[in-house]
Amino acid sequence: MSPSPAFQLTRTLPEDATGAALRADVRHGLTRSPKTLPPKWFYDARGSELFDEITTLPEYYPTRAEREILVARAGEIAAATGARTLVELGSGSSDKTRHLLDAFGELTTYVPVDVSESALRGAARTLLDAHPALDIHALVADFTGALALPATPGPRLVAFLGGTIGNLLPEERTAFLTSVRGLLSPGDFFLLGTDLVKDEETLVAAYDDAAGVTAAFDKNVLAVVNRELGADFDPAAFEHVARWDAEREWIEMRLRATTAQSVKIPALDLAVDFAAGEELRTEISAKFRQDGVRSELRAAGLELAKWWTDGADRFALSLSSVPSP
């Protein structure tokens, strides 16, 4: 990207941070029982393409439902917050952000936070074409770790969209929400996207579409480990599984070994045995209820102020703030 006074980029991750995190996650996840891998490793270039395709599938409602709320409520969000700075955690392509930027008349600064420098630069190019007066201070950072935001005008609105919070285990959500609270000053707000509990058939279909796109997306994590760590996973020897856990109220995506096999991972000097039928969990996607969201926010020191859903009550955006002393 050509230098622009409206664009800054700060890297808070070491150059090899991604590789080191992948090696640590693969070693930890594949040497435990049951085996797991974090969902963030789906998203190489191919994985991102597949996810973009998923969002257009008839079975996958969350993206459409959240966009419906953003389009309908962006003006209310702007009026309620009076934000001059928008901070977006896990911003990616910043696609949904455009609905907010168009509605915020007083906004001067956008702080996208993502682990992908290329995604940040690409999004900045597009946004500056539409909003040339906007200051963009991009952060190459992991939003699940300690995060220091640049000095920007307040009030600030921190946004975490897409229902991504559902990929965090309950203890991880607690730590994350507590860290978000630490970023906020009095007068700042937090905008959170959450997928809602609904019938099992709708939920499972959203994660196991008839066209098999989600299955390809799930198996892509094996391709990432093969390419980056020299592993010899055979994706054809695994089948995609999506299951609703009614007790925990979350979807689990898994890869089930169709045969007994041993996978070698040379970069870790590791061999991993799978029994026939053994499953590797690749994602949880928790679904929420309003009372539960309110309780989790309150435990982190935030007070739920606004709650909006789409017309079918499939998805919710909540606005919370630091309560008055």
JSON list of C-alpha atoms in Angstrom, two decimals, residues 5 16 26 61-63 76 80 93 137 154 177 181 206 210 224 236 239 248 251 265 295 301 310 314 316 322:
[
{"chain": "A", "resi": 5, "resn": "PRO", "atom": "CA", "xyz": [-1.05, 9.98, 6.38]},
{"chain": "A", "resi": 16, "resn": "ASP", "atom": "CA", "xyz": [7.43, -15.77, 13.75]},
{"chain": "A", "resi": 26, "resn": "VAL", "atom": "CA", "xyz": [-0.58, -28.63, 17.28]},
{"chain": "A", "resi": 61, "resn": "TYR", "atom": "CA", "xyz": [-27.79, -17.80, 8.56]},
{"chain": "A", "resi": 62, "resn": "PRO", "atom": "CA", "xyz": [-25.44, -15.98, 11.04]},
{"chain": "A", "resi": 63, "resn": "THR", "atom": "CA", "xyz": [-23.73, -13.63, 8.58]},
{"chain": "A", "resi": 76, "resn": "GLU", "atom": "CA", "xyz": [-29.01, 3.74, 16.82]},
{"chain": "A", "resi": 80, "resn": "ALA", "atom": "CA", "xyz": [-26.13, 5.66, 21.68]},
{"chain": "A", "resi": 93, "resn": "SER", "atom": "CA", "xyz": [-11.74, -7.86, 5.65]},
{"chain": "A", "resi": 137, "resn": "HIS", "atom": "CA", "xyz": [-4.42, 2.73, 12.82]},
{"chain": "A", "resi": 154, "resn": "GLY", "atom": "CA", "xyz": [-12.96, 9.11, 22.74]},
{"chain": "A", "resi": 177, "resn": "LEU", "atom": "CA", "xyz": [-14.34, -10.16, 28.28]},
{"chain": "A", "resi": 181, "resn": "ARG", "atom": "CA", "xyz": [-13.24, -4.30, 30.03]},
{"chain": "A", "resi": 206, "resn": "ALA", "atom": "CA", "xyz": [-25.54, -24.43, 9.40]},
{"chain": "A", "resi": 210, "resn": "ALA", "atom": "CA", "xyz": [-25.62, -30.16, 1.84]},
{"chain": "A", "resi": 224, "resn": "VAL", "atom": "CA", "xyz": [-2.52, -26.09, 6.91]},
{"chain": "A", "resi": 236, "resn": "ALA", "atom": "CA", "xyz": [-9.62, -38.10, 2.59]},
{"chain": "A", "resi": 239, "resn": "GLU", "atom": "CA", "xyz": [-14.89, -37.19, 7.65]},
{"chain": "A", "resi": 248, "resn": "ARG", "atom": "CA", "xyz": [-23.37, -26.96, 26.88]},
{"chain": "A", "resi": 251, "resn": "ILE", "atom": "CA", "xyz": [-22.05, -26.89, 18.18]},
{"chain": "A", "resi": 265, "resn": "ILE", "atom": "CA", "xyz": [4.67, -34.21, 11.87]},
{"chain": "A", "resi": 295, "resn": "SER", "atom": "CA", "xyz": [-24.44, -12.41, 33.19]},
{"chain": "A", "resi": 301, "resn": "GLY", "atom": "CA", "xyz": [-17.49, -5.52, 34.81]},
{"chain": "A", "resi": 310, "resn": "ASP", "atom": "CA", "xyz": [-32.78, -9.87, 13.58]},
{"chain": "A", "resi": 314, "resn": "ARG", "atom": "CA", "xyz": [-31.56, -15.93, 15.24]},
{"chain": "A", "resi": 316, "resn": "ALA", "atom": "CA", "xyz": [-28.13, -10.68, 18.51]},
{"chain": "A", "resi": 322, "resn": "VAL", "atom": "CA", "xyz": [-18.72, 0.48, 32.00]}
]
